[in-house]
Short mmCIF file of C-alpha atoms and ligand atoms in Angstrom, two decimals:
data_model
loop_
_atom_site.label_atom_id
_atom_site.label_comp_id
_atom_site.label_asym_id
_atom_site.label_seq_id
_atom_site.Cartn_x
_atom_site.Cartn_y
_atom_site.Cartn_z
CA MET A 1 -1.71 33.42 -43.80
CA THR A 2 1.06 30.85 -44.15
CA ARG A 3 0.19 27.45 -45.63
CA LEU A 4 2.67 24.57 -45.58
CA LEU A 5 2.64 21.12 -47.09
CA GLY A 6 4.45 18.66 -44.80
CA ILE A 7 5.95 15.24 -45.59
CA GLU A 8 6.82 12.54 -43.03
CA THR A 9 8.53 9.27 -44.00
CA SER A 10 11.05 8.69 -41.19
CA CYS A 11 9.90 5.17 -40.29
CA ASP A 12 6.90 3.08 -41.33
CA GLU A 13 4.19 5.71 -41.81
CA THR A 14 3.88 7.65 -45.05
CA SER A 15 2.14 10.91 -44.25
CA VAL A 16 1.31 14.19 -45.98
CA ALA A 17 -0.44 17.15 -44.35
CA ILE A 18 -1.41 20.71 -45.14
CA VAL A 19 -1.36 23.11 -42.17
CA GLU A 20 -2.14 26.82 -42.01
CA ASP A 21 -0.43 29.23 -39.61
CA GLY A 22 1.06 26.38 -37.56
CA TYR A 23 -2.18 25.45 -35.80
CA ASP A 24 -4.90 24.85 -38.34
CA VAL A 25 -4.66 21.33 -39.83
CA ARG A 26 -6.45 21.31 -43.18
CA CYS A 27 -5.67 17.65 -43.82
CA ASN A 28 -3.42 14.96 -42.38
CA LEU A 29 -3.23 11.76 -44.44
CA ILE A 30 -1.43 8.76 -42.97
CA ALA A 31 -0.75 5.46 -44.76
CA THR A 32 0.37 2.91 -42.17
CA GLN A 33 2.41 -0.16 -43.05
CA TYR A 34 1.35 -2.38 -40.11
CA ASP A 35 0.31 -5.35 -42.28
CA LEU A 36 3.55 -5.22 -44.23
CA HIS A 37 5.79 -5.51 -41.15
CA ALA A 38 3.57 -7.42 -38.67
CA LYS A 39 4.72 -10.87 -39.74
CA TYR A 40 8.37 -9.92 -39.11
CA GLY A 41 7.60 -8.56 -35.60
CA GLY A 42 9.24 -5.20 -36.38
CA VAL A 43 9.86 -2.68 -39.14
CA VAL A 44 11.91 -4.00 -42.11
CA PRO A 45 13.72 -0.90 -43.43
CA GLU A 46 13.92 -1.94 -47.09
CA LEU A 47 10.20 -2.78 -47.23
CA ALA A 48 9.38 0.54 -45.53
CA SER A 49 11.33 2.55 -48.16
CA ARG A 50 9.63 0.76 -51.04
CA ALA A 51 6.19 1.35 -49.56
CA HIS A 52 6.98 5.07 -49.15
CA ILE A 53 7.90 5.29 -52.85
CA GLU A 54 4.64 3.62 -53.87
CA THR A 55 2.40 5.77 -51.66
CA LEU A 56 3.90 9.24 -51.34
CA ASP A 57 2.99 10.72 -54.71
CA LEU A 58 -0.64 9.63 -54.39
CA LEU A 59 -0.86 11.13 -50.89
CA VAL A 60 0.48 14.50 -52.07
CA HIS A 61 -2.23 14.69 -54.74
CA GLU A 62 -4.92 13.48 -52.34
CA ALA A 63 -3.85 16.06 -49.71
CA LEU A 64 -4.11 18.93 -52.21
CA ASP A 65 -7.55 17.67 -53.26
CA GLN A 66 -8.83 17.32 -49.69
CA ALA A 67 -7.53 20.75 -48.64
CA ASN A 68 -8.97 22.10 -51.86
CA CYS A 69 -5.82 23.95 -52.77
CA ARG A 70 -3.42 24.11 -55.67
CA PRO A 71 0.40 24.06 -55.61
CA PHE A 72 0.71 27.82 -56.10
CA GLU A 73 -1.34 28.31 -52.90
CA ILE A 74 1.31 26.48 -50.83
CA ASP A 75 3.91 28.81 -49.27
CA ALA A 76 6.61 26.23 -48.47
CA ILE A 77 7.36 22.50 -48.19
CA ALA A 78 8.36 21.01 -44.81
CA VAL A 79 9.96 17.59 -44.56
CA THR A 80 11.35 15.32 -41.85
CA HIS A 81 15.07 15.05 -42.56
CA THR A 82 16.32 13.57 -39.26
CA PRO A 83 16.37 11.22 -37.33
CA GLY A 84 14.98 7.95 -38.69
CA LEU A 85 15.64 5.08 -41.09
CA ILE A 86 17.99 6.48 -43.70
CA GLY A 87 16.27 4.82 -46.70
CA SER A 88 12.87 6.02 -45.56
CA LEU A 89 14.04 9.56 -44.81
CA LEU A 90 15.68 9.79 -48.24
CA ILE A 91 12.36 9.12 -50.01
CA GLY A 92 10.65 12.00 -48.18
CA VAL A 93 13.55 14.41 -48.52
CA THR A 94 13.96 13.67 -52.24
CA ALA A 95 10.22 14.12 -52.85
CA ALA A 96 10.18 17.40 -50.88
CA LYS A 97 13.19 18.77 -52.76
CA THR A 98 11.60 17.79 -56.08
CA LEU A 99 8.35 19.56 -55.18
CA ALA A 100 10.22 22.63 -53.88
CA TRP A 101 12.18 22.84 -57.11
CA GLY A 102 9.24 22.03 -59.42
CA TRP A 103 6.83 24.45 -57.71
CA SER A 104 9.53 27.09 -56.91
CA LYS A 105 8.76 26.96 -53.19
CA PRO A 106 11.03 27.32 -50.16
CA LEU A 107 12.04 24.16 -48.31
CA VAL A 108 12.18 23.68 -44.52
CA GLY A 109 13.87 20.62 -42.99
CA VAL A 110 12.24 19.49 -39.74
CA ASN A 111 13.67 17.41 -36.91
CA HIS A 112 11.19 14.59 -36.22
CA ILE A 113 11.80 14.58 -32.44
CA HIS A 114 11.35 18.34 -32.20
CA ALA A 115 8.06 17.91 -34.07
CA HIS A 116 6.90 15.37 -31.44
CA ALA A 117 8.08 17.80 -28.72
CA THR A 118 5.92 20.61 -30.11
CA SER A 119 2.93 18.56 -31.37
CA ALA A 120 0.89 19.24 -28.22
CA SER A 121 0.53 22.85 -29.38
CA ILE A 122 -1.40 21.86 -32.55
CA ASP A 123 -5.06 22.63 -31.86
CA ALA A 124 -4.03 24.79 -28.85
CA GLY A 125 -3.95 27.82 -31.12
CA SER A 126 -0.99 29.49 -29.41
CA ALA A 127 2.58 28.77 -28.31
CA PRO A 128 2.73 27.23 -24.80
CA TRP A 129 6.45 28.00 -24.25
CA PRO A 130 8.44 27.92 -22.05
CA ALA A 131 7.71 24.28 -21.24
CA VAL A 132 9.26 20.94 -20.43
CA ALA A 133 8.56 18.54 -23.33
CA LEU A 134 8.45 14.80 -22.80
CA VAL A 135 8.88 12.86 -26.07
CA VAL A 136 8.03 9.18 -25.79
CA SER A 137 8.08 7.25 -29.04
CA GLY A 138 9.19 3.93 -30.51
CA GLY A 139 12.70 5.19 -31.17
CA HIS A 140 13.18 7.97 -28.61
CA THR A 141 12.51 8.88 -25.01
CA SER A 142 13.70 12.38 -24.21
CA LEU A 143 13.05 15.44 -22.11
CA PHE A 144 13.52 18.91 -23.60
CA HIS A 145 13.39 22.48 -22.36
CA VAL A 146 11.47 24.36 -25.06
CA ASP A 147 11.74 28.15 -25.04
CA ALA A 148 10.55 28.74 -28.60
CA TYR A 149 9.81 26.63 -31.68
CA ASP A 150 13.48 27.00 -32.64
CA GLU A 151 14.97 26.90 -29.14
CA ILE A 152 14.70 23.29 -28.02
CA LYS A 153 17.36 22.10 -25.57
CA LEU A 154 17.86 18.41 -24.73
CA LEU A 155 17.78 17.74 -20.96
CA GLY A 156 18.03 13.94 -20.97
CA SER A 157 17.25 10.82 -22.99
CA THR A 158 17.28 7.05 -22.80
CA ILE A 159 20.61 5.30 -22.45
CA ASP A 160 19.20 2.04 -23.87
CA ASP A 161 15.63 1.18 -24.98
CA ALA A 162 13.02 3.81 -25.78
CA ALA A 163 9.70 3.61 -23.90
CA GLY A 164 7.81 2.51 -27.04
CA GLU A 165 10.48 -0.07 -27.77
CA ALA A 166 9.94 -1.47 -24.25
CA PHE A 167 6.19 -1.74 -24.95
CA ASP A 168 6.93 -3.48 -28.25
CA LYS A 169 9.42 -5.90 -26.65
CA VAL A 170 7.10 -6.76 -23.76
CA ALA A 171 4.28 -7.38 -26.25
CA SER A 172 6.64 -9.69 -28.12
CA ILE A 173 7.58 -11.56 -24.88
CA LEU A 174 3.84 -12.01 -24.26
CA SER A 175 3.12 -12.89 -27.94
CA LEU A 176 0.64 -10.04 -28.26
CA GLY A 177 1.71 -8.84 -31.73
CA PHE A 178 3.29 -5.67 -33.18
CA PRO A 179 3.18 -2.74 -32.54
CA GLY A 180 2.85 -3.61 -28.87
CA GLY A 181 1.87 -0.29 -27.27
CA PRO A 182 -1.84 -0.20 -28.17
CA VAL A 183 -2.51 -3.86 -27.24
CA VAL A 184 -0.59 -3.66 -23.92
CA ASP A 185 -2.49 -0.43 -23.16
CA LYS A 186 -5.82 -2.15 -23.85
CA ARG A 187 -5.05 -5.24 -21.74
CA ALA A 188 -3.71 -3.06 -18.91
CA GLN A 189 -7.15 -1.50 -18.56
CA ASN A 190 -8.48 -4.83 -17.20
CA GLY A 191 -5.44 -5.53 -15.02
CA ASP A 192 -4.23 -4.58 -11.55
CA PRO A 193 -1.20 -2.24 -11.76
CA ASP A 194 -0.18 -3.20 -8.20
CA SER A 195 -0.29 -6.97 -8.79
CA ILE A 196 3.46 -7.13 -9.51
CA ARG A 197 6.10 -4.61 -8.40
CA PHE A 198 8.42 -4.12 -11.38
CA PRO A 199 11.56 -1.95 -10.91
CA ARG A 200 11.43 1.82 -11.47
CA ILE A 201 14.93 2.56 -12.78
CA MET A 202 15.82 6.16 -11.97
CA LEU A 203 19.64 6.12 -12.61
CA LYS A 204 21.74 8.52 -10.57
CA ARG A 205 20.23 11.23 -8.37
CA GLY A 206 19.06 14.27 -10.36
CA SER A 207 19.58 12.52 -13.73
CA LEU A 208 17.06 13.22 -16.49
CA ASP A 209 18.21 10.19 -18.49
CA PHE A 210 16.11 7.02 -18.76
CA SER A 211 16.77 3.27 -18.86
CA PHE A 212 14.11 0.71 -19.76
CA SER A 213 16.10 -2.40 -20.70
CA GLY A 214 16.20 -3.69 -17.08
CA LEU A 215 12.42 -3.44 -16.85
CA LYS A 216 12.03 -5.45 -20.04
CA THR A 217 14.34 -8.15 -18.60
CA ALA A 218 12.35 -8.14 -15.32
CA VAL A 219 9.19 -8.88 -17.35
CA LEU A 220 11.03 -11.64 -19.28
CA TYR A 221 12.15 -13.39 -16.06
CA HIS A 222 8.77 -12.89 -14.42
CA VAL A 223 7.14 -14.76 -17.31
CA HIS A 224 9.67 -17.57 -17.77
CA GLY A 225 11.37 -17.80 -14.37
CA PRO A 226 14.72 -16.31 -13.18
CA GLY A 227 17.44 -16.56 -15.83
CA LYS A 228 15.11 -18.29 -18.33
CA THR A 229 13.99 -16.94 -21.69
CA SER A 230 11.28 -19.43 -22.64
CA GLY A 231 8.75 -21.91 -21.34
CA GLY A 232 6.58 -19.81 -19.02
CA LEU A 233 3.99 -18.22 -21.29
CA ASP A 234 1.59 -21.19 -21.39
CA LYS A 235 1.14 -21.04 -17.62
CA LEU A 236 -0.31 -17.52 -17.68
CA THR A 237 -4.08 -17.02 -17.60
CA PRO A 238 -5.70 -14.13 -19.51
CA GLN A 239 -6.07 -12.32 -16.16
CA ASN A 240 -2.33 -12.87 -15.44
CA LEU A 241 -1.56 -11.26 -18.81
CA ASP A 242 -3.81 -8.27 -18.08
CA ASP A 243 -2.16 -7.83 -14.66
CA LEU A 244 1.31 -8.06 -16.19
CA CYS A 245 0.45 -5.43 -18.82
CA ALA A 246 -0.95 -3.13 -16.10
CA ALA A 247 2.05 -3.60 -13.76
CA PHE A 248 4.52 -3.02 -16.62
CA SER A 249 2.65 0.07 -17.88
CA ALA A 250 2.59 1.46 -14.32
CA ALA A 251 6.37 1.04 -13.99
CA VAL A 252 6.97 2.88 -17.30
CA ALA A 253 4.46 5.62 -16.46
CA ASP A 254 5.88 6.20 -12.95
CA VAL A 255 9.42 6.69 -14.25
CA LEU A 256 8.24 9.03 -17.03
CA VAL A 257 6.11 11.08 -14.61
CA ASP A 258 8.84 11.31 -11.92
CA LYS A 259 11.51 12.39 -14.42
CA THR A 260 9.18 14.93 -16.02
CA MET A 261 8.49 16.45 -12.60
CA LEU A 262 12.23 16.49 -11.88
CA ALA A 263 12.71 18.43 -15.14
CA VAL A 264 10.01 20.89 -14.02
CA ASP A 265 11.89 21.39 -10.72
CA GLN A 266 15.25 21.82 -12.46
CA THR A 267 14.02 24.29 -15.10
CA GLY A 268 11.43 26.15 -13.02
CA VAL A 269 8.87 26.19 -15.88
CA GLY A 270 5.14 25.85 -15.19
CA THR A 271 4.04 23.90 -18.28
CA VAL A 272 4.54 20.31 -19.46
CA VAL A 273 3.84 19.10 -23.01
CA VAL A 274 3.89 15.44 -24.06
CA GLY A 275 4.19 13.90 -27.52
CA GLY A 276 5.14 10.71 -29.40
CA GLY A 277 3.39 7.36 -29.84
CA VAL A 278 3.54 6.43 -26.14
CA ALA A 279 1.85 9.76 -25.29
CA ALA A 280 -1.33 7.94 -26.42
CA ASN A 281 -0.97 5.56 -23.44
CA SER A 282 -3.96 5.86 -21.15
CA MET A 283 -2.16 5.09 -17.88
CA LEU A 284 0.58 7.62 -18.66
CA ARG A 285 -2.03 10.27 -19.54
CA ARG A 286 -3.94 9.60 -16.28
CA ARG A 287 -0.89 9.58 -14.01
CA LEU A 288 0.63 12.69 -15.60
CA THR A 289 -2.67 14.55 -15.35
CA ALA A 290 -3.01 13.65 -11.65
CA ARG A 291 0.56 14.68 -10.77
CA CYS A 292 0.42 17.95 -12.75
CA ASP A 293 -2.91 18.82 -11.08
CA GLU A 294 -1.38 18.11 -7.66
CA ARG A 295 1.60 20.35 -8.45
CA GLY A 296 -0.34 23.16 -10.16
CA VAL A 297 1.58 22.57 -13.40
CA SER A 298 -0.35 23.03 -16.63
CA LEU A 299 -0.30 20.01 -18.91
CA LEU A 300 -0.83 19.84 -22.67
CA LEU A 301 -1.22 16.29 -23.98
CA THR A 302 -0.88 15.82 -27.72
CA PRO A 303 -4.27 14.98 -29.27
CA PHE A 304 -4.43 11.23 -30.07
CA GLN A 305 -4.33 11.69 -33.84
CA TYR A 306 -0.97 13.52 -33.59
CA CYS A 307 0.75 11.13 -31.12
CA THR A 308 2.02 8.47 -33.53
CA ASP A 309 3.94 9.57 -36.61
CA ASN A 310 2.10 12.08 -38.77
CA ALA A 311 2.88 14.92 -41.17
CA ALA A 312 0.61 17.45 -39.42
CA MET A 313 3.25 17.90 -36.71
CA ILE A 314 5.95 18.30 -39.40
CA ALA A 315 3.95 20.90 -41.36
CA ALA A 316 3.00 22.68 -38.11
CA LEU A 317 6.57 22.97 -36.79
CA GLY A 318 7.75 23.71 -40.36
CA CYS A 319 5.28 26.59 -40.47
CA HIS A 320 6.59 28.09 -37.20
CA LEU A 321 10.20 27.67 -38.33
CA PHE A 322 9.38 29.21 -41.73
CA ARG A 323 7.85 32.25 -40.00
CA LEU A 324 10.97 32.51 -37.84
CA GLY A 325 13.04 32.73 -41.03
CA HIS A 326 14.36 29.18 -41.32
CA ARG A 327 15.03 27.97 -44.89
CA ASP A 328 16.89 25.05 -46.40
CA ASP A 329 18.21 24.73 -49.92
CA LEU A 330 18.31 21.76 -52.26
CA GLY A 331 21.47 20.63 -50.46
CA LEU A 332 19.28 19.44 -47.56
CA THR A 333 20.34 15.91 -46.62
CA ALA A 334 18.69 13.09 -44.71
CA ARG A 335 20.52 12.10 -41.51
CA ALA A 336 19.74 8.84 -39.71
CA ASN A 337 21.10 10.00 -36.35
CA LEU A 338 20.84 13.39 -34.71
CA ALA A 339 24.58 13.47 -34.10
CA GLY A 340 25.55 12.05 -37.51
O1 KG4 B 18 5.98 8.19 -32.45
P1 KG4 B 18 5.83 6.86 -33.07
O2 KG4 B 18 4.69 6.65 -34.04
O3 KG4 B 18 7.12 6.41 -33.85
C1 KG4 B 18 8.42 6.80 -33.55
O4 KG4 B 18 8.80 7.96 -33.84
O5 KG4 B 18 9.12 5.92 -32.99
O6 KG4 B 18 5.71 5.81 -31.88
C2 KG4 B 18 5.46 4.45 -32.08
C3 KG4 B 18 5.53 3.76 -30.74
C4 KG4 B 18 5.48 2.24 -30.83
O7 KG4 B 18 6.53 1.70 -30.06
C5 KG4 B 18 4.12 1.89 -30.23
O8 KG4 B 18 4.10 0.62 -29.59
C6 KG4 B 18 3.94 3.02 -29.24
O9 KG4 B 18 4.43 4.16 -29.90
N1 KG4 B 18 2.52 3.24 -28.87
C7 KG4 B 18 2.04 3.10 -27.62
C8 KG4 B 18 0.65 3.35 -27.68
N2 KG4 B 18 0.32 3.65 -28.98
C9 KG4 B 18 1.49 3.59 -29.70
N3 KG4 B 18 2.66 2.76 -26.47
C10 KG4 B 18 1.90 2.67 -25.35
N4 KG4 B 18 0.56 2.87 -25.34
C11 KG4 B 18 -0.10 3.23 -26.46
N5 KG4 B 18 -1.42 3.44 -26.44
ZN1 ZN B 19 7.89 9.48 -34.19
#
């Protein structure tokens, strides 16, 4: 048996998990910082780093308690080291290196996006590869071809806003609060997705890249009038808001579903996996399920508790990488960008 302790601090969630054999989550503790950032309408990096410092140590102790295990029973430490907010990543990486050194345990650096791409396999109990992985989060929207836990090839990604960012910006246009995804999702359930026809931006033929900034602008002008950026919100009834949320969610979901199916055609694989915060979206889950059923493609949706940022997915992927022989030393560094 292989037991890993995982640490995630790439953005505004502090999380520690203990996972056995890559599939069995013994505990997954998540301290969110919603209240801290809500009044600013977005994540304030410096506040996020400070909150990670205050919370992380307590979470490590609590995780060991809950999983009823002691440090010597941990086989390795996994930590998100890229991509993310540099100050936040540094807290997690420094803590993981300290634990690895203090407990004499191996260290495994984990790519946060790859963890989202493989999170649908937690609870599945076996590796679903080869598959097309759709990662839809607040910072990233990407399609990958996954052949193994350590063979993850990027097929396409957003050229501007991420899908979650579009949800957050639309929620801000509609004054619905932050983070926007869950509240837009909830309102959309009472709205008519066909009430407004927002653009589905597909870019050039065959492209697996995404663009969501035009859609966000279309919502802005729909609310305030063409070319205007204020003044229209008061005229909307609650039903108008629900319809807008539904029509916007449908436009995002349609693009994500079409591109995912295009990736299936281009790669010839028979399985789709979906992860990241926006993978919790109910319209996306419904539309993807319907299209995969129609096409005879098998679909693995990440369980809700592992969609938004969490350390279970870091410990799980860390466990698979560890078994495949991956190790990092104390020279492991945090990197804000994948390319950096
Ligand atoms: O994966 P995640 O926790 O963080 C990043 O790695 O970025 O994703 C957070 C994003 C936010 O933009 C949030 O609005 C969005 O996921 N989100 C949703 C839903 N729940 C969270 N978007 C649409 N529908 C949801 N139900
Ligand atoms: Zn994430």
